[in-house]
XYZ file of C-alpha atoms in Angstrom:
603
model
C -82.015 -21.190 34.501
C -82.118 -23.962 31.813
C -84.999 -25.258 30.425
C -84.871 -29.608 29.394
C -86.052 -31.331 26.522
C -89.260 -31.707 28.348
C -89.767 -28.448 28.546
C -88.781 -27.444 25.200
C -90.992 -30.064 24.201
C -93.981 -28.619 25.499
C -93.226 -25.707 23.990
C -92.749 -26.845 20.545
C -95.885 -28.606 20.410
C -98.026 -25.698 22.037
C -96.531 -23.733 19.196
C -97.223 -26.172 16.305
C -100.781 -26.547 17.256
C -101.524 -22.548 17.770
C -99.626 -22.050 14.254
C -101.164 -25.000 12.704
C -104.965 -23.869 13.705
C -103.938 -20.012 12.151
C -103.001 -21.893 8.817
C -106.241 -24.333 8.763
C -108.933 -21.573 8.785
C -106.990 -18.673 7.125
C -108.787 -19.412 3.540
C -112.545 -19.381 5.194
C -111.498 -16.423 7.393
C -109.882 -14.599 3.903
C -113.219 -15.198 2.082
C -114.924 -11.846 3.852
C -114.484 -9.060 5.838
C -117.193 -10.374 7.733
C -115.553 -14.068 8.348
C -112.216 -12.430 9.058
C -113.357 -9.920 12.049
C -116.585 -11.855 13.245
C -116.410 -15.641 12.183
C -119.495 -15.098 9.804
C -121.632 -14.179 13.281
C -121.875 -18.210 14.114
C -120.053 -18.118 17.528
C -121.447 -20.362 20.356
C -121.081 -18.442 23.823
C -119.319 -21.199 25.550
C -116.462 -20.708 23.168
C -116.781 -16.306 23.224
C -116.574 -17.075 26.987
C -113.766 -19.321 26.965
C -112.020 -16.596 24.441
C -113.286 -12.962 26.624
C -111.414 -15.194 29.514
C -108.320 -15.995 27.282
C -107.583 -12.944 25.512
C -107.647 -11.021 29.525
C -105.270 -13.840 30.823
C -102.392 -11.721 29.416
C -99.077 -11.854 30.847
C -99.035 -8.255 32.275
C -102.290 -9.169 34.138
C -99.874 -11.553 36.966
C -97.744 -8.771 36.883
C -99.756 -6.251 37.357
C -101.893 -8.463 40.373
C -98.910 -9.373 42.056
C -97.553 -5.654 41.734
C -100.630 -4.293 43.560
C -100.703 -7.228 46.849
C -97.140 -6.386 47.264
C -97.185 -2.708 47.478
C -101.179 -2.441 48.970
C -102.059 -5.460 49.450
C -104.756 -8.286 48.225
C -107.140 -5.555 48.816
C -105.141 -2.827 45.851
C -107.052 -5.512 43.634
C -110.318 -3.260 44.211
C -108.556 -1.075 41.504
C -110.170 -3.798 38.592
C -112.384 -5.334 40.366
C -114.921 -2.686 40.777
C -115.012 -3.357 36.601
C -116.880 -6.241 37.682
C -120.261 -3.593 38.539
C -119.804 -2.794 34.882
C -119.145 -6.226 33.080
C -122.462 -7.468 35.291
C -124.721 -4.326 33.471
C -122.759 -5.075 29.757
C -124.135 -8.964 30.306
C -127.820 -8.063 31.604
C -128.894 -4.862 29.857
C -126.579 -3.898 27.074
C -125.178 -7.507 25.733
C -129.136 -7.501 23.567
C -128.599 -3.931 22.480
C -125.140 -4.693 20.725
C -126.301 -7.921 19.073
C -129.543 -6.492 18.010
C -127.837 -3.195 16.428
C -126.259 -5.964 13.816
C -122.701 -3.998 13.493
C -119.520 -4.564 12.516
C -117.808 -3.442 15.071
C -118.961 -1.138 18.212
C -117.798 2.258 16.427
C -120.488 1.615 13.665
C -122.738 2.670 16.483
C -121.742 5.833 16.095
C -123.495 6.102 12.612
C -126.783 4.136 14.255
C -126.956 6.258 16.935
C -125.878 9.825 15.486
C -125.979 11.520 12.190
C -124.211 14.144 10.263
C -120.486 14.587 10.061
C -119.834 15.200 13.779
C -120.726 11.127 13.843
C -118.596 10.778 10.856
C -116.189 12.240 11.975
C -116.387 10.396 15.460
C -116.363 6.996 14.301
C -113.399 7.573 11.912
C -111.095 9.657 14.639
C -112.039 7.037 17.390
C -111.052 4.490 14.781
C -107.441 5.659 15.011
C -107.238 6.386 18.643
C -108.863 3.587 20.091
C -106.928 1.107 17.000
C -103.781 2.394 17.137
C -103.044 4.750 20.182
C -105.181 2.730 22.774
C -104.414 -0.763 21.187
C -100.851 -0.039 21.033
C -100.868 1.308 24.316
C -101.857 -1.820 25.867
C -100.079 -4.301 23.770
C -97.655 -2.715 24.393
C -97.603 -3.391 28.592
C -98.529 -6.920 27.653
C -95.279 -7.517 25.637
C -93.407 -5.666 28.375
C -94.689 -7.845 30.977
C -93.429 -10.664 28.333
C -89.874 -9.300 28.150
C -89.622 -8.984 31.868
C -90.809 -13.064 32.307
C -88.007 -13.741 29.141
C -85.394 -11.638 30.573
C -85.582 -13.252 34.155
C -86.726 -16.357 33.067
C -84.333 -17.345 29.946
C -81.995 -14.497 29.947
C -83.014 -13.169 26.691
C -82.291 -9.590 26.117
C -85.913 -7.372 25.448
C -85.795 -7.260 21.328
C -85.162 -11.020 21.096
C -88.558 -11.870 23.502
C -90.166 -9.455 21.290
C -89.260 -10.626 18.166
C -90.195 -14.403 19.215
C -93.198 -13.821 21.271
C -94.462 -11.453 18.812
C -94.047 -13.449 15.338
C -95.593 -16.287 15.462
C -98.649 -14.198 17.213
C -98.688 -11.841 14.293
C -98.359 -14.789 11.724
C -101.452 -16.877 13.155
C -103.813 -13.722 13.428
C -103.123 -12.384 10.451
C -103.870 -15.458 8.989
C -106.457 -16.672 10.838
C -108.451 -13.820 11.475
C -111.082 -13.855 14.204
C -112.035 -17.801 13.385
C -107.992 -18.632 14.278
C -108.303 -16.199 17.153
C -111.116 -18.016 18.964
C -110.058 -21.263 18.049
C -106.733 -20.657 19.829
C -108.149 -19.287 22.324
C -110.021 -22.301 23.454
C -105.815 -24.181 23.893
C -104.818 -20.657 25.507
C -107.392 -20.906 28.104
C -106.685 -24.362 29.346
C -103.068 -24.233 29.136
C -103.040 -20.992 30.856
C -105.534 -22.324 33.584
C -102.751 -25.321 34.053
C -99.922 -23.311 33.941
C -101.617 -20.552 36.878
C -102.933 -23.073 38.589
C -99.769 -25.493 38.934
C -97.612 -22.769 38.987
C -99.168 -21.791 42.817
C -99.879 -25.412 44.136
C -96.146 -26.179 44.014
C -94.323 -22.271 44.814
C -96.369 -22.080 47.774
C -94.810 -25.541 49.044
C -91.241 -24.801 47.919
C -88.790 -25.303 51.448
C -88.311 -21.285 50.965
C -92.072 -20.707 51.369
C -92.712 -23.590 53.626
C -96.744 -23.636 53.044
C -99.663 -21.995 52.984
C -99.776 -22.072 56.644
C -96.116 -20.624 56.765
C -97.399 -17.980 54.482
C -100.320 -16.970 56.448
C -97.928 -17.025 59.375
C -95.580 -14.677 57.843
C -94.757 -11.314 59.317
C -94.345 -9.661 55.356
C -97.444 -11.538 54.740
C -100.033 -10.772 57.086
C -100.827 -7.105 56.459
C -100.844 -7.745 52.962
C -103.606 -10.676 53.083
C -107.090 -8.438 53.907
C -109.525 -8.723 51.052
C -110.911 -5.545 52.263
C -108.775 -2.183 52.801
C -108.017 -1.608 56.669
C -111.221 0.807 57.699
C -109.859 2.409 60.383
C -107.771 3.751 57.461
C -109.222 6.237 55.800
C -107.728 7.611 53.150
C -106.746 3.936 51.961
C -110.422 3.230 52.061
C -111.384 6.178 49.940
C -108.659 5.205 47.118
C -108.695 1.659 47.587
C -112.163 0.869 48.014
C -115.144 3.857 47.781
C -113.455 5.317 44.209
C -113.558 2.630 42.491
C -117.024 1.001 43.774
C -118.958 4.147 44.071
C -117.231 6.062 40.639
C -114.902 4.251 38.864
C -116.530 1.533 37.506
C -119.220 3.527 35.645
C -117.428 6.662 34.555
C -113.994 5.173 33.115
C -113.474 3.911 29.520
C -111.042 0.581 29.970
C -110.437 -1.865 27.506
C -112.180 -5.097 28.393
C -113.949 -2.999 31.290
C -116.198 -0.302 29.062
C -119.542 0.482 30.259
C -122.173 -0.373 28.268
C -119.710 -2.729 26.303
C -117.114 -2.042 23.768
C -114.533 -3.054 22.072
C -112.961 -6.518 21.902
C -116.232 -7.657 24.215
C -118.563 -6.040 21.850
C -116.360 -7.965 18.888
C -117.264 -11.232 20.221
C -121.313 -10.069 21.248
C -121.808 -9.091 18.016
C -119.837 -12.560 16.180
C -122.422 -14.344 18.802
C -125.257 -16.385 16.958
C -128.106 -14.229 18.297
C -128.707 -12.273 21.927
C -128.960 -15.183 24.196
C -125.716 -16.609 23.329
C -124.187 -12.834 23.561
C -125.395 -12.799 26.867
C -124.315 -15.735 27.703
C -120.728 -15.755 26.430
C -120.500 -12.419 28.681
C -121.523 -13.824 32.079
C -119.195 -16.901 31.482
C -116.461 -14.649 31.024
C -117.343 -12.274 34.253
C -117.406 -15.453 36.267
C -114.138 -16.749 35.074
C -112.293 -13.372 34.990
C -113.357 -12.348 38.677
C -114.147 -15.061 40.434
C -111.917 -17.271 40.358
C -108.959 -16.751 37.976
C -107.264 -14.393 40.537
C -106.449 -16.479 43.097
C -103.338 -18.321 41.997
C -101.625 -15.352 40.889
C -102.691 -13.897 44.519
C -101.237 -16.697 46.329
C -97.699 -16.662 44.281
C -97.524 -12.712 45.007
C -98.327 -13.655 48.934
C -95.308 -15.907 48.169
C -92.817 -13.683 46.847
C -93.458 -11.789 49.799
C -91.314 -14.870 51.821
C -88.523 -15.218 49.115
C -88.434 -11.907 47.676
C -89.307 -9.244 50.685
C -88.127 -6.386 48.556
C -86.823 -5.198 44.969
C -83.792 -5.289 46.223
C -84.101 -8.727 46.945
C -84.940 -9.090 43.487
C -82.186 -7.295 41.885
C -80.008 -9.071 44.323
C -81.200 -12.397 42.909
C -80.947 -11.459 39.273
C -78.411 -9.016 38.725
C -78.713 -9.099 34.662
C -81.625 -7.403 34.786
C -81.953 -3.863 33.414
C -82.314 -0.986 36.038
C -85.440 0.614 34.374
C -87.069 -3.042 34.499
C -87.227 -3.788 37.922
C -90.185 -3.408 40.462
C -92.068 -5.316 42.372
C -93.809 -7.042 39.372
C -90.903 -8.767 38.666
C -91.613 -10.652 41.764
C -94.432 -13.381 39.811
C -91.566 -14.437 36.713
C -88.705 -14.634 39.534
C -90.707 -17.086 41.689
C -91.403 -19.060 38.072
C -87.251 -19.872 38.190
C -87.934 -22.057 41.236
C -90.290 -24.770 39.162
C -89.274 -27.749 38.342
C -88.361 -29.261 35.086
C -92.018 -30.579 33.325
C -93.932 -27.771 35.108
C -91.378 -25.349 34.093
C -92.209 -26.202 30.114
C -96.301 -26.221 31.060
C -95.708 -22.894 32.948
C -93.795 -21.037 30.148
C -96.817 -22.275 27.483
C -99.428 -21.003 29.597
C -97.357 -18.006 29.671
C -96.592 -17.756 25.869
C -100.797 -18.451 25.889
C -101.709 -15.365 27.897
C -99.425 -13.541 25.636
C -100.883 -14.969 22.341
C -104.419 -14.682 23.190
C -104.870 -10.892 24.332
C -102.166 -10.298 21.531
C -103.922 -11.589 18.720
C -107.328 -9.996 20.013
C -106.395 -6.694 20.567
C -104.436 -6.711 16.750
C -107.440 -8.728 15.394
C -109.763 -6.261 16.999
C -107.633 -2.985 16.430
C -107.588 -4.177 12.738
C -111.199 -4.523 12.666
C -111.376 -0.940 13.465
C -108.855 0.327 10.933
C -110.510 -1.762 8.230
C -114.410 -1.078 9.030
C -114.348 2.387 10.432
C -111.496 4.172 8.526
C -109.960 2.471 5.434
C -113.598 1.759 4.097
C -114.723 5.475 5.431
C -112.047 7.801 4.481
C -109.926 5.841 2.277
C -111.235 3.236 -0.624
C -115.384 3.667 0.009
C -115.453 0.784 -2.687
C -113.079 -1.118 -1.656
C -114.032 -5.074 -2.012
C -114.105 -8.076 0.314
C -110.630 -8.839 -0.666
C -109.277 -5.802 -0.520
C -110.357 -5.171 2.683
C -109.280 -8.370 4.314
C -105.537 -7.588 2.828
C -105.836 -3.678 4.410
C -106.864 -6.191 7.881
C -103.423 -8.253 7.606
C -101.173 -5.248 6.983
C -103.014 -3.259 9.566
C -102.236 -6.357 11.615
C -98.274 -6.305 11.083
C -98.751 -2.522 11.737
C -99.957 -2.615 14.814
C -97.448 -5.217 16.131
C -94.544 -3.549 15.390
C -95.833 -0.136 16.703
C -96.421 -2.197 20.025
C -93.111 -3.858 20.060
C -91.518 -0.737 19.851
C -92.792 1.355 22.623
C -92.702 -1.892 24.990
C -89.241 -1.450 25.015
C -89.194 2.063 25.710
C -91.664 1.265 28.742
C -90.887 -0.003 32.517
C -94.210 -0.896 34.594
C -97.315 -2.072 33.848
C -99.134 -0.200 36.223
C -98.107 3.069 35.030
C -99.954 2.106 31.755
C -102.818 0.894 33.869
C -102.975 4.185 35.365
C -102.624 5.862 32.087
C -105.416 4.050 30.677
C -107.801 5.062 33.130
C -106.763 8.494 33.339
C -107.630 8.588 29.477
C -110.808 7.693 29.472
C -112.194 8.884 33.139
C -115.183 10.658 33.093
C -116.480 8.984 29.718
C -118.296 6.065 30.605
C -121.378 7.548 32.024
C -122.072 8.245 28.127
C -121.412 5.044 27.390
C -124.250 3.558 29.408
C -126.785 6.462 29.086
C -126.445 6.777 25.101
C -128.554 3.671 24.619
C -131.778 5.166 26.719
C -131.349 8.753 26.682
C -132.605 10.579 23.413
C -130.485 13.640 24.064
C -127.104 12.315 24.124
C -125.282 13.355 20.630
C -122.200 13.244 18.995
C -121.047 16.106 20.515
C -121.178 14.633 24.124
C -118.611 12.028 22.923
C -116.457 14.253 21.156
C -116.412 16.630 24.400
C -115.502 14.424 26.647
C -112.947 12.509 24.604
C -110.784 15.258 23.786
C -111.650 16.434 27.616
C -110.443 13.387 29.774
C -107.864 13.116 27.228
C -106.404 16.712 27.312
C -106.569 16.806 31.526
C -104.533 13.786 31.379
C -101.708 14.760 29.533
C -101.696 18.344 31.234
C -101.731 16.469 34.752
C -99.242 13.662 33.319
C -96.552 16.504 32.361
C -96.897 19.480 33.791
C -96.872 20.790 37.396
C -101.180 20.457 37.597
C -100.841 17.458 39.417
C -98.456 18.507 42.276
C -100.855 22.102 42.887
C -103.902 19.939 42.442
C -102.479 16.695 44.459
C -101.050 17.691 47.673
C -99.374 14.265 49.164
C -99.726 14.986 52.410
C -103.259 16.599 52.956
C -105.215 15.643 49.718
C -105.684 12.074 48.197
C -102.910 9.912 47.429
C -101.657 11.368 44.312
C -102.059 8.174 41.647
C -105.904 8.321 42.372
C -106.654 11.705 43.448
C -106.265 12.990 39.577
C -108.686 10.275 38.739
C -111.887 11.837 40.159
C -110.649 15.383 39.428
C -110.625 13.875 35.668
C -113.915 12.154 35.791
C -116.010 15.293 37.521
C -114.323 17.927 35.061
C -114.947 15.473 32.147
C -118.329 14.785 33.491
C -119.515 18.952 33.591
C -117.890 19.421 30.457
C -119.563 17.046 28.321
C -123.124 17.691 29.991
C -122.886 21.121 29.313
C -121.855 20.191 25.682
C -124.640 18.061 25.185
C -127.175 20.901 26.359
C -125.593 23.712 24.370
C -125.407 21.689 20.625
C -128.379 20.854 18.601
C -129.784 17.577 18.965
C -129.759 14.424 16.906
C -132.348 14.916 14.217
C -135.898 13.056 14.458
C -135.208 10.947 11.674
C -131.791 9.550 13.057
C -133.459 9.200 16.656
C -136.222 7.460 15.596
C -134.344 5.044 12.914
C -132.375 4.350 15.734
C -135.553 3.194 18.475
C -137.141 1.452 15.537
C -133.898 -1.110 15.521
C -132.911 -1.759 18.969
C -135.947 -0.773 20.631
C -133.816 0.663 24.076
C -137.575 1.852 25.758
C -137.672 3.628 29.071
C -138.307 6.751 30.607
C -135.477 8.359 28.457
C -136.870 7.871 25.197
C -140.879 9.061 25.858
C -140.014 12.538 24.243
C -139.321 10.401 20.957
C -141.442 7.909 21.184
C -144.823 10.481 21.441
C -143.589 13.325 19.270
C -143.202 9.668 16.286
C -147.161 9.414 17.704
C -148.621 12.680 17.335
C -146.746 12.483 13.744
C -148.562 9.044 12.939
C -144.785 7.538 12.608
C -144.740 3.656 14.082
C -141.604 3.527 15.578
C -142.310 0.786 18.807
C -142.190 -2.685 18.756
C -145.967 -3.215 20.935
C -144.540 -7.246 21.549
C -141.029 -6.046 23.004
C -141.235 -5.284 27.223
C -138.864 -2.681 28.630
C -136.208 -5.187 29.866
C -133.873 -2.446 31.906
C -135.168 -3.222 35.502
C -135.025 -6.937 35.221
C -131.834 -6.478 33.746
C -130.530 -3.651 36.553
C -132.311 -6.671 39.015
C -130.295 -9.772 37.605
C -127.043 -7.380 37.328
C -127.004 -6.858 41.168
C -127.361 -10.650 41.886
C -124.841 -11.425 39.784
C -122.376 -8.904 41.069
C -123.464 -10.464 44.623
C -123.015 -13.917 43.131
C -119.302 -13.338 41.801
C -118.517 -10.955 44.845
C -119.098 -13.673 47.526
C -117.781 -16.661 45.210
C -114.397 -14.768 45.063
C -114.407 -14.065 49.026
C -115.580 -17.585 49.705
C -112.979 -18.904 47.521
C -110.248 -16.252 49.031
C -111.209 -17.148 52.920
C -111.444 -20.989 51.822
C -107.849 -20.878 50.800
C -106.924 -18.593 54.419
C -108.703 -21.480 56.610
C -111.704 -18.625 57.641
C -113.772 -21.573 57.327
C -116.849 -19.410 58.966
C -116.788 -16.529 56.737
C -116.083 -19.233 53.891
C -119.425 -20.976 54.386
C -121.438 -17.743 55.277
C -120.144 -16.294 51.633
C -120.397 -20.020 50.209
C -124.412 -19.749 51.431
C -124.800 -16.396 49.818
C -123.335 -17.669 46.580
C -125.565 -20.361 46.765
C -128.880 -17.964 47.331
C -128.030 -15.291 44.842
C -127.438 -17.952 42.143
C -130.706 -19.524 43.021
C -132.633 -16.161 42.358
C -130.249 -15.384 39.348
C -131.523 -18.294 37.508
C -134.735 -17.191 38.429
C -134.602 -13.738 36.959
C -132.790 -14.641 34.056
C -135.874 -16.791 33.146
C -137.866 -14.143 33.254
C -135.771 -11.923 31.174
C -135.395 -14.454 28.295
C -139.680 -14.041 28.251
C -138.542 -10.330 26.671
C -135.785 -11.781 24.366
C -137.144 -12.210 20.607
């Protein structure tokens, strides 16, 4: 395939305007730590939506989407979208909390919330594996996804897509800092939108294709097209659907999915000008992330189904392709060679966009961590502004290259997804009950991190998995270990929370005096700082949980039926459409409702 001047064009300015914006706010973004990981705290939320939305438009994310409706089906998609449960409960309950506790970044918490050196310790080991080992980890399956779309696309061999993908992203961020990150993200986000977008309109009308309706009408099409897992099905419903709706979604750790909020979504709360525009910029972004932004990739994947029925269809096709990089995600960049010169060039930008934007978050963000939480903990105490923002550009060069190189040691992006959630099953129930339960400690997060971590690499490579797993009478093997993770995680850290000492009075009540979490959770506290005369409560500030838990389950209904609506629009269901379309209409109506009574509790 050979790209024109038009599309080189395209290119070339996309680039010059991403590398020009890195280079026009690196000397306000070098003047603090502060300006160079969190913009000076001045961010609107239309433009931390707009970049939440960008940096998770990555290029494995296609990949990975159109990996999971050819193999299972529209309905494998349940896999992320249960995170939606979760994102819903960051924006309504815990979106306040973050921007009220004033850190630096989320580990900082650690130090708010616990005392001693067990929280010491905790914030500075989670600064490593969450910066490095977690960061790299998935940078690493977005550049992978990029040298797949580069190899098939342009022919170029894996270290030459990583090498140009991957400087000019290093060189604006570490310039830039979070200012250039955002800033670029607000380009990345439209072009990608175009690119997506266009991209679907015209493969879906190719003469190979022949339609949407020759889609629909397709024999390798129409098991693949159900929204919802076949019920009659079973064991597909358990894995597909009941695991991640009913567990998943509150007891894994995944990045952009936490519960309770974290990283690179707790970067941009707390860089938010105050609460309301935290929780604001969150909701956008759970709109735009689930609702609709899934669709085109869907309908190419549907697609690929009609020109590519099988990998080796695909290998057929494109015979330079490595062995250990073909699968079935390799099915979205092959059905990219079919555009047409002009949309080819737009397509390949909003490509290069995806890849830039959750790129340069994850190293700005992974930096932040290695700057705030370790370099200024355990290495230079002291150190100054400048010193600090220098540590944050080398840590940024770090980080790239240590993703670079394991992305060409890896093959598929959904083993990484897999990995990812294996790591951190059975930790997010802390996540979320930290904030309103007094007896959480460090000790509960120490527990289960080393816990879910340990069971995954025992299951990962030894023979646990096949005694524990049986393929024929137990759950299908990929999710089965999942929920043996999360409930021996889960017993582990409960009964390491009951058998340690508890946080001290002085750090619990420092703690309530800040962010005020209130509840049921907290009364033990909040009386024993009564009986000795300590004013720790805010008398002005309401409990805001059950609103919050109230507008959370609207929203999830909201985004739910807007993405069905949306789905069955595009399939000609024009009844269930308009049903769905109705409830959309309804919850949003009573959303906007509650969410003007929860900004009555929002100081």
């Amino acid at each position: 395939m050979e790209l024109s001047s038009l599309d080189y064009g395209f290119i070339i300015v996309f680039f010059s305007i991403v590398l020009g914006i890195g280079i026009y706010v690196s000397k306000k973004s070098g003047e603090s730590s502060s300006e160079f990981f969190l913009s000076g705290r001045t961010m609107p939320w239309w433009l931390l939506g707009l970049s939440m939305v960008a940096t998770t438009f990555s290029t494995d994310t296609p990949n990975l989407v159109t990996d999971l409706v050819r193999t299972t089906g529209v309905s494998g998609n349940w896999g992320w979208w249960c995170f939606l449960l979760t994102g819903m409960l960051t924006v309504f309950v815990y979106a306040k909390l973050w921007r009220k506790s004033n850190v630096k970044t989320d580990l900082e918490f650690y130090e708010l919330r616990y005392g001693g050196k067990p929280a010491s310790f905790l914030r500075k080991f989670r600064a490593v594996y969450l910066g490095v080992l977690f960061n790299v980890i998935t940078m690493s399956a977005v550049t992978l996804a990029a040298i797949k779309i580069g190899g098939i696309m342009l022919g170029l061999e894996p270290w030459e897509t990583v090498v140009g993908a991957g400087l000019i992203t290093v060189v604006f961020s570490a310039l830039g800092g979070f200012k250039g990150v955002v800033y670029t993200d607000f380009l990345l986000f439209f072009v990608a939108m175009a690119g997506a977008i266009g991209a679907a309109f015209y493969l879906v009308n190719i003469p190979e294709v022949g339609g949407l309706q020759a889609v629909i009408e397709n024999e390798a099409v129409k098991n693949k097209m159900d929204i919802l897992p076949d019920l009659s099905d079973t064991k597909m419903v358990i894995t597909i659907l009941v695991i991640p709706l009913a567990v998943q979604w509150w007891s894994s750790w995944y990045p952009g999915g936490e519960p309770g909020g974290g990283g690179y979504i707790a970067q941009r709360m707390l860089a938010a000008k105050n609460e309301n525009h935290a929780i604001g910029a969150t909701f956008f972004f759970n709109i735009m992330h689930y609702a609709l932004r899934p669709w085109p990739w869907i309908l190419v994947a549907l697609a690929s189904l009609v020109v590519y029925p099988d990998v080796a269809s695909i290998a057929e096709a494109f015979p330079n392709v490595p062995a250990d990089k073909l699968g079935h995600d390799l099915a979205y960049s092959a059905m990219l060679t079919k555009l047409p010169s002009g949309l080819l060039g737009v397509v390949l930008a909003s490509l290069i966009a995806a890849y830039m934007s959750t790129i340069s978050t994850q190293l700005n963000w992974g930096s932040s961590y290695l700057v705030f939480d370790f370099y200024k903990q355990q290495i230079n105490p002291n150190a100054t502004e400048k010193q600090m923002v220098t540590f944050g550009r080398l840590s940024t060069v770090l980080l790239m290259v240590l993703s670079a190189i394991l992305a060409l040691l890896m093959q598929n992006a959904m083993d990484v997804f897999n990995l990812l959630l294996s790591f951190g099953a059975g930790t997010g129930l802390i996540f979320i009950l930290r904030w309103f339960w007094w007896r959480i400690n460090a000790w509960s997060e120490i527990s289960a991190m080393f816990a879910s971590g340990i069971l995954s690499i025992l299951i990962a490579t030894t023979s646990l998995k096949s005694f524990l797993f049986d393929a024929e009478t137990g759950l299908l093997p990929e999710w089965g270990e999942l929920p043996f993770i999360m409930v021996t995680t889960t017993i582990i850290w409960v009964f390491a929370t009951f058998v340690t000492q508890a946080e001290s009075k002085e750090v619990l009540r420092s703690f309530y005096r800040k962010i005020q979490p209130g509840g049921p959770g907290w009364a033990k506290v909040v009386e024993e700082a009564k009986t000795d005369n300590v004013d720790i409560v805010n008398s002005n500030e309401k409990w805001s949980v059950p609103s919050g838990i109230t507008a959370m389950i609207l929203g999830v209904v909201l985004i739910y039926s807007i993405m069905f609506a949306t789905g069955y629009w595009i399939y000609g269901r024009t009844t269930s459409a308009a049903i769905l379309t109705a409830v959309a209409a309804l919850s949003g109506f009573l959303l906007i409702k509650a969410w003007n009574r929860m900004k009555e509790n929002i100081l």
